[in-house]
PDB file of C-alpha atoms in Angstrom:
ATOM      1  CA  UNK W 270     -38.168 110.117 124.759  1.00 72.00           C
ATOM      2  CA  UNK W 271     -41.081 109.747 122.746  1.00 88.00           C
ATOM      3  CA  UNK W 272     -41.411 111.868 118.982  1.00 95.00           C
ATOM      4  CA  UNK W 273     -44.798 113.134 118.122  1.00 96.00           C
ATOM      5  CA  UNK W 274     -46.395 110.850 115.856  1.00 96.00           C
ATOM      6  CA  UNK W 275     -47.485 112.866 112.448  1.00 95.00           C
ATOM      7  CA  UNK W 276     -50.455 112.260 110.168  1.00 94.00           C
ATOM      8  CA  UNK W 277     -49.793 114.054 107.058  1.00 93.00           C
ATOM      9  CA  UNK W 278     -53.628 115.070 105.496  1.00 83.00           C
ATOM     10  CA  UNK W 279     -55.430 116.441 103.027  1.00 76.00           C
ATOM     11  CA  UNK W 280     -58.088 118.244 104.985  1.00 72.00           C
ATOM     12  CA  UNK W 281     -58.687 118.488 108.713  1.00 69.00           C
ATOM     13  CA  UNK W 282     -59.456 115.802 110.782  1.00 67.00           C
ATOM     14  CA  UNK W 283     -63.085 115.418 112.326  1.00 77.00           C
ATOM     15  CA  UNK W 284     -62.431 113.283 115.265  1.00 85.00           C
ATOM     16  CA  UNK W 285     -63.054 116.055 118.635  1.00 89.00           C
ATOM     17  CA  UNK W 286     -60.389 114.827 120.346  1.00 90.00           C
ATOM     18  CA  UNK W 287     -57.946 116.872 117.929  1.00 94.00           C
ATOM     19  CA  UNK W 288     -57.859 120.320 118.482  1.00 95.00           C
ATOM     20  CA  UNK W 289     -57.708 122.394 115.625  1.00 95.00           C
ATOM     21  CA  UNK W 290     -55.055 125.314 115.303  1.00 95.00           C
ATOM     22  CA  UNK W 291     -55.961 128.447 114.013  1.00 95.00           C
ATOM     23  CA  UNK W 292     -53.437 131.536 112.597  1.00 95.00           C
ATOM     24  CA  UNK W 293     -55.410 134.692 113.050  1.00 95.00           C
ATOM     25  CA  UNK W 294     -53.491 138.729 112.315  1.00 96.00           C
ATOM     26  CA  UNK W 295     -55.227 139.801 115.571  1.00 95.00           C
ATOM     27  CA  UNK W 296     -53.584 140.464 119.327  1.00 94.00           C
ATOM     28  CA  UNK W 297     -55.051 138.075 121.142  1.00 95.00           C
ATOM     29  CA  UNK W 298     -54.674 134.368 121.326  1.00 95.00           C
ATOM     30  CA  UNK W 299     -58.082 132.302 121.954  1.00 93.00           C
ATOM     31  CA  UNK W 300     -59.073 129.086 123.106  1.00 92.00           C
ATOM     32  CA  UNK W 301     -62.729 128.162 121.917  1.00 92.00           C
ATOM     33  CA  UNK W 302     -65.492 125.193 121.690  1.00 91.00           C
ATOM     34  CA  UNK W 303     -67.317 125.589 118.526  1.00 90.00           C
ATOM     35  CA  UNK W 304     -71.446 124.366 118.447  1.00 89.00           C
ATOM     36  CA  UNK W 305     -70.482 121.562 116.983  1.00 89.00           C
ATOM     37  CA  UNK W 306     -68.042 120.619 120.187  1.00 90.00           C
ATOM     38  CA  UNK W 307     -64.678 121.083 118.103  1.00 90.00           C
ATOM     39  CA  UNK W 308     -61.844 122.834 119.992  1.00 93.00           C
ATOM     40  CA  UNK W 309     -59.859 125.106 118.307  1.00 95.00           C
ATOM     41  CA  UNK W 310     -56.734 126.945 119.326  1.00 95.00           C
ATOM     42  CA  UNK W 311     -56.361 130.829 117.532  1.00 95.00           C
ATOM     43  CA  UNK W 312     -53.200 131.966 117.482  1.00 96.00           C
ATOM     44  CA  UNK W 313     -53.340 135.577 117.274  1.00 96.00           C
ATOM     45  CA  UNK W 314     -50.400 137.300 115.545  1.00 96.00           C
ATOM     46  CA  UNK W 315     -50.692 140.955 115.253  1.00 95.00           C
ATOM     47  CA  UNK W 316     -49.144 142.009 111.946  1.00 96.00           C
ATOM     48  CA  UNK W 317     -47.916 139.039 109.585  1.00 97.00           C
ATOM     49  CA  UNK W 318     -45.920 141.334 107.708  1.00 96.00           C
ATOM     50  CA  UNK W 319     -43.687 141.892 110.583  1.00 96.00           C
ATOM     51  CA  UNK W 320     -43.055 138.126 111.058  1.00 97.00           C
ATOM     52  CA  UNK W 321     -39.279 137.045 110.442  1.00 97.00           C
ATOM     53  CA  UNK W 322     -37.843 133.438 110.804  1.00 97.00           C
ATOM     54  CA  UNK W 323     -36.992 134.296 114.796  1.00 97.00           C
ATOM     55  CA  UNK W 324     -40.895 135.173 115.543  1.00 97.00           C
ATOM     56  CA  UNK W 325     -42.020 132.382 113.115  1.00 98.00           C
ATOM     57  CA  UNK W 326     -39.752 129.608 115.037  1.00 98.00           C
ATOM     58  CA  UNK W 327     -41.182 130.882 118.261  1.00 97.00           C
ATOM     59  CA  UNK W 328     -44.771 130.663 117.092  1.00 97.00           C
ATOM     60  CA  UNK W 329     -44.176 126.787 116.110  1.00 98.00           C
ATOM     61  CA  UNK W 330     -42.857 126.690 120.200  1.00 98.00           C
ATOM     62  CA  UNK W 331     -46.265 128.274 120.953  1.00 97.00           C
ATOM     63  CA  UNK W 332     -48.474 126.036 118.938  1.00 97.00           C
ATOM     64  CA  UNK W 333     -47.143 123.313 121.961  1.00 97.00           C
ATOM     65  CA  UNK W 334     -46.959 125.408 124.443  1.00 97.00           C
ATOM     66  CA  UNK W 335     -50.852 126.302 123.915  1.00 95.00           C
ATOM     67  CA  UNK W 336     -51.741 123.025 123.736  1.00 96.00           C
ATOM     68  CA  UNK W 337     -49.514 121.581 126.272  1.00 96.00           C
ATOM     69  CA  UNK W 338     -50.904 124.368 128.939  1.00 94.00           C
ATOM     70  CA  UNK W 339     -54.299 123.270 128.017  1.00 94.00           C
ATOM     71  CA  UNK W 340     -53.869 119.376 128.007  1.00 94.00           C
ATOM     72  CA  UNK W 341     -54.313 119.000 124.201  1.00 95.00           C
ATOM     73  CA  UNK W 342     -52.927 115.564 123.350  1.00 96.00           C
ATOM     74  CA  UNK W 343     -53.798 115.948 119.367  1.00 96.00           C
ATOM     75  CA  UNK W 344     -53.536 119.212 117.088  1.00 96.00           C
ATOM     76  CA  UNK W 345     -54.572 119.485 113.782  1.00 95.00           C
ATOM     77  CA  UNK W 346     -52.609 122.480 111.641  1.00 96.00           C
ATOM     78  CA  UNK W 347     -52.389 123.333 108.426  1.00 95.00           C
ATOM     79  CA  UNK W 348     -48.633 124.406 107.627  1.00 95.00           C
ATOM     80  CA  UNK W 349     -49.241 126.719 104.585  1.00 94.00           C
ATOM     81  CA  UNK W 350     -51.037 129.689 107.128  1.00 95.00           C
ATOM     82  CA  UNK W 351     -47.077 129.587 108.371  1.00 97.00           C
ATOM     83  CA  UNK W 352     -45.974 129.938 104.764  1.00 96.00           C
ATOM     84  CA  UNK W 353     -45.424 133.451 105.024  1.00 96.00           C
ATOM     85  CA  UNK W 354     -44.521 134.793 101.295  1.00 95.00           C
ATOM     86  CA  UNK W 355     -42.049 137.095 102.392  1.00 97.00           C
ATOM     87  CA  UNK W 356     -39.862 134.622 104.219  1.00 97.00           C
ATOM     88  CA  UNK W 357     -39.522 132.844 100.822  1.00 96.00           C
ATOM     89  CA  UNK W 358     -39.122 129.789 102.591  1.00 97.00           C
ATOM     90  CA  UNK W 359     -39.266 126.645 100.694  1.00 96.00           C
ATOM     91  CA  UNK W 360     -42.205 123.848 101.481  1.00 95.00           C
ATOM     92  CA  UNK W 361     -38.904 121.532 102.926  1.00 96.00           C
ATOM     93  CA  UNK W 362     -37.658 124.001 105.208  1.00 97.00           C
ATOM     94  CA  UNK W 363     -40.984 125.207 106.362  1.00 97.00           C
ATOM     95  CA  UNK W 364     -41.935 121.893 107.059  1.00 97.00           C
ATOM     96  CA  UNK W 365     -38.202 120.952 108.839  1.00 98.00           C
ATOM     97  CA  UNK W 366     -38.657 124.291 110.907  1.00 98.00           C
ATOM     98  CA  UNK W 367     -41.914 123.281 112.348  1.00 98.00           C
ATOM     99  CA  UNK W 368     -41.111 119.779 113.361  1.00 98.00           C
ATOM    100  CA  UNK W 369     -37.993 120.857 114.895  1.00 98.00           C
ATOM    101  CA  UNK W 370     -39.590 123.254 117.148  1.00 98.00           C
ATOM    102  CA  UNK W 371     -42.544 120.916 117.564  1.00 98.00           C
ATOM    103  CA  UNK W 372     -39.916 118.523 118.940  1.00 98.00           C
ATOM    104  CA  UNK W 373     -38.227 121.015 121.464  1.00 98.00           C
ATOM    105  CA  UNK W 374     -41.439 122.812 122.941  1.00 98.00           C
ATOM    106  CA  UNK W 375     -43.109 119.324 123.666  1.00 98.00           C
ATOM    107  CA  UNK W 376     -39.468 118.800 125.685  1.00 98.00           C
ATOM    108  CA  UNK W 377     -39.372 118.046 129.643  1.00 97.00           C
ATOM    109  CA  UNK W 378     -37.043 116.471 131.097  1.00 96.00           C
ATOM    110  CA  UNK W 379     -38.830 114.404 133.296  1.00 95.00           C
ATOM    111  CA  UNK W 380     -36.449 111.392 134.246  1.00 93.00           C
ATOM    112  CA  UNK W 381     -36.236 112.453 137.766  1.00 94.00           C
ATOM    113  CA  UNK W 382     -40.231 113.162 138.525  1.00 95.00           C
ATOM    114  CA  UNK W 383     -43.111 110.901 139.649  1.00 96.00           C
ATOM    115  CA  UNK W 384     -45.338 110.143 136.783  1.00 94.00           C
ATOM    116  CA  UNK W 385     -48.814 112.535 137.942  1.00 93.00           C
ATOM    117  CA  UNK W 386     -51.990 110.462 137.876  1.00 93.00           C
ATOM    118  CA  UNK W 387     -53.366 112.042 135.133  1.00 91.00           C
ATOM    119  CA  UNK W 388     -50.351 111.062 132.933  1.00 90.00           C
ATOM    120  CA  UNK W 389     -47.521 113.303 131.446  1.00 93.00           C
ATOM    121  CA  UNK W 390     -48.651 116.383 129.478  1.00 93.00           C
ATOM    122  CA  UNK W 391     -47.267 115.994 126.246  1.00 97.00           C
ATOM    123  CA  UNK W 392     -48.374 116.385 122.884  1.00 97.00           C
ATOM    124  CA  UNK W 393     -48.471 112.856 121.137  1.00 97.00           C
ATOM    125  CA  UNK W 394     -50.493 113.508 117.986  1.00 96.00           C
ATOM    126  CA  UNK W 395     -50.077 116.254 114.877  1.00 96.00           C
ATOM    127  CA  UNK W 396     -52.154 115.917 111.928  1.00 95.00           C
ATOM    128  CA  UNK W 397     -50.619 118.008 109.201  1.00 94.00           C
ATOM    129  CA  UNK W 398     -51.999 119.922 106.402  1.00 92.00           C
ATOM    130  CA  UNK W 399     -50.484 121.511 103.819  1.00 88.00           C
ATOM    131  CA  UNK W 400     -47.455 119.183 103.773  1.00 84.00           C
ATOM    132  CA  UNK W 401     -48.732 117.057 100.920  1.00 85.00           C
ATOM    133  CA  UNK W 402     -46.040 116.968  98.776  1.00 92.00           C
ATOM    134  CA  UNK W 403     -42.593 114.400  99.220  1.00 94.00           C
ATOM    135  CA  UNK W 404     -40.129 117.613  99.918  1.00 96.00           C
ATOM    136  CA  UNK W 405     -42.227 118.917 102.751  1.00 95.00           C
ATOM    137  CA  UNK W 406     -42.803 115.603 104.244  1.00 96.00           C
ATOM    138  CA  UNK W 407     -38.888 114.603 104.032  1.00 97.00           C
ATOM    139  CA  UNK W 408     -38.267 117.987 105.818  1.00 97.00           C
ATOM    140  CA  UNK W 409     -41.162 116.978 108.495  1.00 97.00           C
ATOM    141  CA  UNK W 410     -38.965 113.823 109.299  1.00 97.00           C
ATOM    142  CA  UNK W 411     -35.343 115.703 108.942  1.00 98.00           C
ATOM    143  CA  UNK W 412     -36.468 118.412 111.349  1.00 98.00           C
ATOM    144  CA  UNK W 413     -37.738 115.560 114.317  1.00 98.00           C
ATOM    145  CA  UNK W 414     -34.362 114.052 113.857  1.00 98.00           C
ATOM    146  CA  UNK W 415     -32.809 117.288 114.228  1.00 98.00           C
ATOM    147  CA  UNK W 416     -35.209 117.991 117.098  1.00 98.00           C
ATOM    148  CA  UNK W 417     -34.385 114.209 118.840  1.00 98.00           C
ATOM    149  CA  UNK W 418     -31.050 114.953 118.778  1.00 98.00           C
ATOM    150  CA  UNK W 419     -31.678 118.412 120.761  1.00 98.00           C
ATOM    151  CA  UNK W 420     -33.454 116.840 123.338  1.00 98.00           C
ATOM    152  CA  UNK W 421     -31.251 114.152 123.384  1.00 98.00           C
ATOM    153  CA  UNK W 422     -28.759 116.681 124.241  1.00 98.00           C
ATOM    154  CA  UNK W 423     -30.793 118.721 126.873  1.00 97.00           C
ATOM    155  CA  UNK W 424     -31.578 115.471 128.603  1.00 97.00           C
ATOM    156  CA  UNK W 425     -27.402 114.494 129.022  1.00 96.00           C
ATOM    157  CA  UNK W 426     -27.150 117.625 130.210  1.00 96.00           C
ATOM    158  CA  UNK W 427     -29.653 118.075 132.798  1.00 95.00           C
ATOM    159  CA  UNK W 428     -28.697 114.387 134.123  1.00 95.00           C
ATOM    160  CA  UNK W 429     -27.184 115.574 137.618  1.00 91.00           C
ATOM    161  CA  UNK W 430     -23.192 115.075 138.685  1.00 86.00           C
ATOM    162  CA  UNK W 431     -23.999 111.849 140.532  1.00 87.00           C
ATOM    163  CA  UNK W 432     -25.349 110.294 137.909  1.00 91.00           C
ATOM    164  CA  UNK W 433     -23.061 111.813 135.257  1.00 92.00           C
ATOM    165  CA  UNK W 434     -19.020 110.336 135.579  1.00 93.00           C
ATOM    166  CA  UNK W 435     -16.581 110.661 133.107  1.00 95.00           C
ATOM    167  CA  UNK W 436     -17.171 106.712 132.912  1.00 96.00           C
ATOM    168  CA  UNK W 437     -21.186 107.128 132.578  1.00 96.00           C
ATOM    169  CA  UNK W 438     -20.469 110.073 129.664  1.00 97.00           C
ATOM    170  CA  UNK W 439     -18.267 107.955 127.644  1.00 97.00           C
ATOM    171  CA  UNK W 440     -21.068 104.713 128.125  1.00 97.00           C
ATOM    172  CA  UNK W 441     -23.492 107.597 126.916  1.00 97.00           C
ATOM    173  CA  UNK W 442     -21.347 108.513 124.149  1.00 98.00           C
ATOM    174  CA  UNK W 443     -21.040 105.050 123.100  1.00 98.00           C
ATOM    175  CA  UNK W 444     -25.012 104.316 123.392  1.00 98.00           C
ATOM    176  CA  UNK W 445     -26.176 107.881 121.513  1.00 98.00           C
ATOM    177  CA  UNK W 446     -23.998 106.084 118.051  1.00 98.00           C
ATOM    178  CA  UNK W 447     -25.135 103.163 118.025  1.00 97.00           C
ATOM    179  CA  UNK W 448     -26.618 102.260 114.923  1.00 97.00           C
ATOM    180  CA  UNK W 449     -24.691 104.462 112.983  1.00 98.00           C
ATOM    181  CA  UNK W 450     -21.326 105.451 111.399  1.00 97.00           C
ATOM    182  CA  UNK W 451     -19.710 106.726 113.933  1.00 98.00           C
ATOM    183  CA  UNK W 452     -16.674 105.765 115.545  1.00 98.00           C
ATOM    184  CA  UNK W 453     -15.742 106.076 119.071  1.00 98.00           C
ATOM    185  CA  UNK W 454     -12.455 105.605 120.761  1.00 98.00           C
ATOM    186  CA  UNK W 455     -12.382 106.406 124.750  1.00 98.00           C
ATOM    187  CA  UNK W 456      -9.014 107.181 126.066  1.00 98.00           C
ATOM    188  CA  UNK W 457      -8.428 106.326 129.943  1.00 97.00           C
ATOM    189  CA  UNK W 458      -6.328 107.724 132.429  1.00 96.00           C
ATOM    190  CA  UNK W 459      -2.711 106.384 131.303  1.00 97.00           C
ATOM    191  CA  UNK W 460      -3.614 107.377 127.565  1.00 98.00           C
ATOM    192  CA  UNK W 461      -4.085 110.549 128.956  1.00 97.00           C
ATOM    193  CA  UNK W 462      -1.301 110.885 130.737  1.00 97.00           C
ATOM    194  CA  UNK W 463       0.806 109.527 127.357  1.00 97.00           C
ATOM    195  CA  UNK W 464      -0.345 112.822 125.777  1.00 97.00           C
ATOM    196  CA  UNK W 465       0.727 115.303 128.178  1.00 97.00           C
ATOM    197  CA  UNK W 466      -3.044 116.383 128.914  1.00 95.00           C
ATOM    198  CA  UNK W 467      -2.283 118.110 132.031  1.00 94.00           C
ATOM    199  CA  UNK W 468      -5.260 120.449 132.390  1.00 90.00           C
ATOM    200  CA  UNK W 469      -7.685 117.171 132.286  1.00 91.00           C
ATOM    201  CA  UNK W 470      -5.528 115.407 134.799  1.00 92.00           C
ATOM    202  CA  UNK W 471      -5.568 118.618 136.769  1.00 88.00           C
ATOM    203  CA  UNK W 472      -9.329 118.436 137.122  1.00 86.00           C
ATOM    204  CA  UNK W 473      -9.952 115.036 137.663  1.00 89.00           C
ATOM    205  CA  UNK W 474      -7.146 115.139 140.627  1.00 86.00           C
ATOM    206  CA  UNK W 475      -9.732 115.964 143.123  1.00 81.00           C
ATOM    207  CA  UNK W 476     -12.353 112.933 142.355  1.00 85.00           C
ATOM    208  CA  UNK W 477     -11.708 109.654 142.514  1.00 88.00           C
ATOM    209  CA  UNK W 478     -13.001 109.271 139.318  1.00 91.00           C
ATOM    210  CA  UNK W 479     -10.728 108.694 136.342  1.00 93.00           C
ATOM    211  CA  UNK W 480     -10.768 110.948 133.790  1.00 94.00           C
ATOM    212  CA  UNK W 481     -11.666 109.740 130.175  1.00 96.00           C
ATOM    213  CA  UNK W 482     -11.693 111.346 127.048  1.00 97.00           C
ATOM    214  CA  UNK W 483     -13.855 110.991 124.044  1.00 98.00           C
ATOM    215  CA  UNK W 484     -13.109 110.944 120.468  1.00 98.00           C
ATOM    216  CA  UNK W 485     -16.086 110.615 117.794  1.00 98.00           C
ATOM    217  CA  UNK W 486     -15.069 110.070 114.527  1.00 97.00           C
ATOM    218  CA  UNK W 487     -18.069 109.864 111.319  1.00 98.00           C
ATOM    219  CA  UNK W 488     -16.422 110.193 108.019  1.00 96.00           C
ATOM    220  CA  UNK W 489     -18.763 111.927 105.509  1.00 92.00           C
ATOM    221  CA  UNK W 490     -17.004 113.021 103.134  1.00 92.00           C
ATOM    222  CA  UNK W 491     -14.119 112.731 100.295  1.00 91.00           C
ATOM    223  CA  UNK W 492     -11.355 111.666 102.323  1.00 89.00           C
ATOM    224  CA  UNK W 493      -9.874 114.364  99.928  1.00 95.00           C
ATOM    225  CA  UNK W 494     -11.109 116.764 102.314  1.00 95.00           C
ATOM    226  CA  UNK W 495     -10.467 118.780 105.029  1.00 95.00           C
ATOM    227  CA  UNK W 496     -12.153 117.265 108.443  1.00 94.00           C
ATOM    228  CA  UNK W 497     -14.090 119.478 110.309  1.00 96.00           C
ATOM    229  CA  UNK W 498     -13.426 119.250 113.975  1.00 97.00           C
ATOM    230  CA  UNK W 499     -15.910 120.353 117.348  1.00 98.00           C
ATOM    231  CA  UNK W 500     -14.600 120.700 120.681  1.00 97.00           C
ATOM    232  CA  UNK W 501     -17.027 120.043 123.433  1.00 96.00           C
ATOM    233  CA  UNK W 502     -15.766 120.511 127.003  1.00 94.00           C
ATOM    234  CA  UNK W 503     -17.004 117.020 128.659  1.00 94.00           C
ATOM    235  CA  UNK W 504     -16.333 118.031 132.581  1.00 91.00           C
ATOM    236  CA  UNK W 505     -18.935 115.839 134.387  1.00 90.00           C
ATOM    237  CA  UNK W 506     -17.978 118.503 137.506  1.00 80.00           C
ATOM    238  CA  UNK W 507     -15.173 120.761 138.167  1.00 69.00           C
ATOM    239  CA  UNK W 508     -13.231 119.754 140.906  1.00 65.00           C
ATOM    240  CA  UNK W 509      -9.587 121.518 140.141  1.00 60.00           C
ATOM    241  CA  UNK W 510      -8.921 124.896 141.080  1.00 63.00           C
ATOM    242  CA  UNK W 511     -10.456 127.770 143.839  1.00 70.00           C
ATOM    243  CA  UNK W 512     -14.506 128.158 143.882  1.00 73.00           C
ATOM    244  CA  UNK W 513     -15.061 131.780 142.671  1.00 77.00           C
ATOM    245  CA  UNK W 514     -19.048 131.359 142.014  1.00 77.00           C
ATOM    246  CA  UNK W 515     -21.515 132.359 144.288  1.00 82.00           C
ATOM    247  CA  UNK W 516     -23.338 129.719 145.615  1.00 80.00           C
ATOM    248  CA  UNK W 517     -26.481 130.190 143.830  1.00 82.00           C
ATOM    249  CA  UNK W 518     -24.772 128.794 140.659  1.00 78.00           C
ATOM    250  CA  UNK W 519     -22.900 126.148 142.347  1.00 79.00           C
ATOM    251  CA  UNK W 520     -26.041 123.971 141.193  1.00 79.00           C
ATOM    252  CA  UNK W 521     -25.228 124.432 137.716  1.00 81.00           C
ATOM    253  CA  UNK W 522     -22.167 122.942 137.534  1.00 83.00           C
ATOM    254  CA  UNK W 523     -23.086 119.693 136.463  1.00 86.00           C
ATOM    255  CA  UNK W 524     -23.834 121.717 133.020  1.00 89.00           C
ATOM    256  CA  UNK W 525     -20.153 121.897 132.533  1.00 89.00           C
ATOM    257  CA  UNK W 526     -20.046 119.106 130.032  1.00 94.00           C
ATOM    258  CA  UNK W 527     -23.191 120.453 128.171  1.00 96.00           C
ATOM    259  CA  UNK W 528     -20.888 121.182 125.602  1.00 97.00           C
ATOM    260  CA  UNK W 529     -19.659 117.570 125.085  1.00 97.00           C
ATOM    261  CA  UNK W 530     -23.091 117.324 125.349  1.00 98.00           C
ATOM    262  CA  UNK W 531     -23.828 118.952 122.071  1.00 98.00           C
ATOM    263  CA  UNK W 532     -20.765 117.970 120.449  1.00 98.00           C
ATOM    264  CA  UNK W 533     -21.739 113.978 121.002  1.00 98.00           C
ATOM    265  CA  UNK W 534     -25.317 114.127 119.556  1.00 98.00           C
ATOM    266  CA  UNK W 535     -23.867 116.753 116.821  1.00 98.00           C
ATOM    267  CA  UNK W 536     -21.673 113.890 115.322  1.00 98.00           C
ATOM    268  CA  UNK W 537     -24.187 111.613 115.858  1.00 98.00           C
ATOM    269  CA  UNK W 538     -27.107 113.727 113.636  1.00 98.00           C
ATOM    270  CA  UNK W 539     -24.044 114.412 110.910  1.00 97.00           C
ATOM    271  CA  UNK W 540     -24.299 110.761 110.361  1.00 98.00           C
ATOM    272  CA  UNK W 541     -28.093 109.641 110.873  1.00 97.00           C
ATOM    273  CA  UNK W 542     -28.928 112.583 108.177  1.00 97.00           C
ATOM    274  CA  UNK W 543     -26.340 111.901 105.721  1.00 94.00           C
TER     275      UNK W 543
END
């Protein structure tokens, strides 16, 4: 999982292999090859006044899609045409917002798929305007951590039962912290057992997989202080109890420990940001 590199700038970049992104207040949304042989993307938006944070996170997710849909590997944008006034949102959080959502539209999770010939279609390159200053750069960076962590998340979760055992989760677990603060302590099956945990034992009855259970600890605070404590159910797949879904969601179940999922790489930002 790659991050999109960023080149923060003062003024827009004249190589022709970066396509320039326009913000227009019209309906439609155009794709164009100026004289000169510049690209440009305009993104039409049909009143700005009726933009809120929701509308303004999903134009950042267009911004990739667009370029994504029409092979774009480089974009060149200047943030402060998203700096609408009414918002009142600061240069930071402006800048965080776009990188997260930068970060999650140029997702795929691709682990499973032959590589096409004519490479992966991803955008690799943003050259940012209007980001000049230290805040909105620090918020560029915060946001692609935030957004790493996301994907990080999307990708556990996608990874298919098979691949995906109670053993392989906790060996995940233990990977997605390295490098930082955070603690991990894996209980096994006789831990388990120790503490009563029947509804886990339940569950892992019908696999011959052992059950294991994570604990993530990342202290970042006064140990004054109440800890603040997320519960992410980890079940790599259900095998306790009677099948009441119809089959067409039967293929979702290795999803169930999406929540684990998030809880794992949630810990994990807590510490890398601080």
């Amino acid at each position: 999982m790659r991050l999109i590199k960023v080149f923060f700038q003062k003024i827009a970049s004249r190589d022709l292999s970066v396509v320039v992104v326009e913000l227009r207040e019209q309906k439609t949304t155009d794709v164009l090859e100026l004289s000169s042989g510049q690209r440009v993307i305009r993104l039409g938006v049909e009143d700005f006044k009726k933009v809120n944070k929701r509308k303004l996170i999903l134009l950042f997710r267009r911004v990739i899609a667009l370029a994504r849909t029409n092979r774009v590997k480089k974009i060149s944008i200047n943030l402060n045409n998203f700096a609408f006034a009414h918002l009142a949102l600061s240069s930071a959080d402006l800048a965080e917002l776009a990188a997260i959502n930068f970060e999650m539209a140029n997702f795929e999770f691709i682990k499973y798929k032959t590589k096409p010939t004519d490479g992966w279609n991803f955008v690799e390159e943003v050259h940012l305007q209007g980001a000049g200053s230290r805040d909105s750069q620090e918020g560029f960076r915060r946001g692609q951590v935030i957004g790493e962590e996301v994907n990080k998340t999307r990708s556990l979760a996608n990874t298919p039962g098979g691949e995906m055992t109670p053993k392989l989760l906790s060996q995940a677990a233990c990977e997605a912290v390295r490098g930082t603060k955070v603690k991990v302590k894996i209980l096994g099956k006789s831990e388990i057992k120790k503490l009563g945990m029947g509804g886990v034992l339940g569950v892992a009855q019908g696999s011959d997989e052992d059950p294991q259970f994570i604990i993530l600890e990342y202290f970042g605070a006064a140990k004054s202080e109440k800890p603040i404590v997320l519960v992410g159910k980890g079940v790599t797949f259900d095998t306790g109890g009677l099948n009441l879904k119809p089959s067409a969601y039967i293929y979702e179940m290795h999803m169930d420990m999406s929540g684990g999922a998030a809880v794992i790489h949630t810990v994990v930002l807590a510490a890398r940001l601080g």
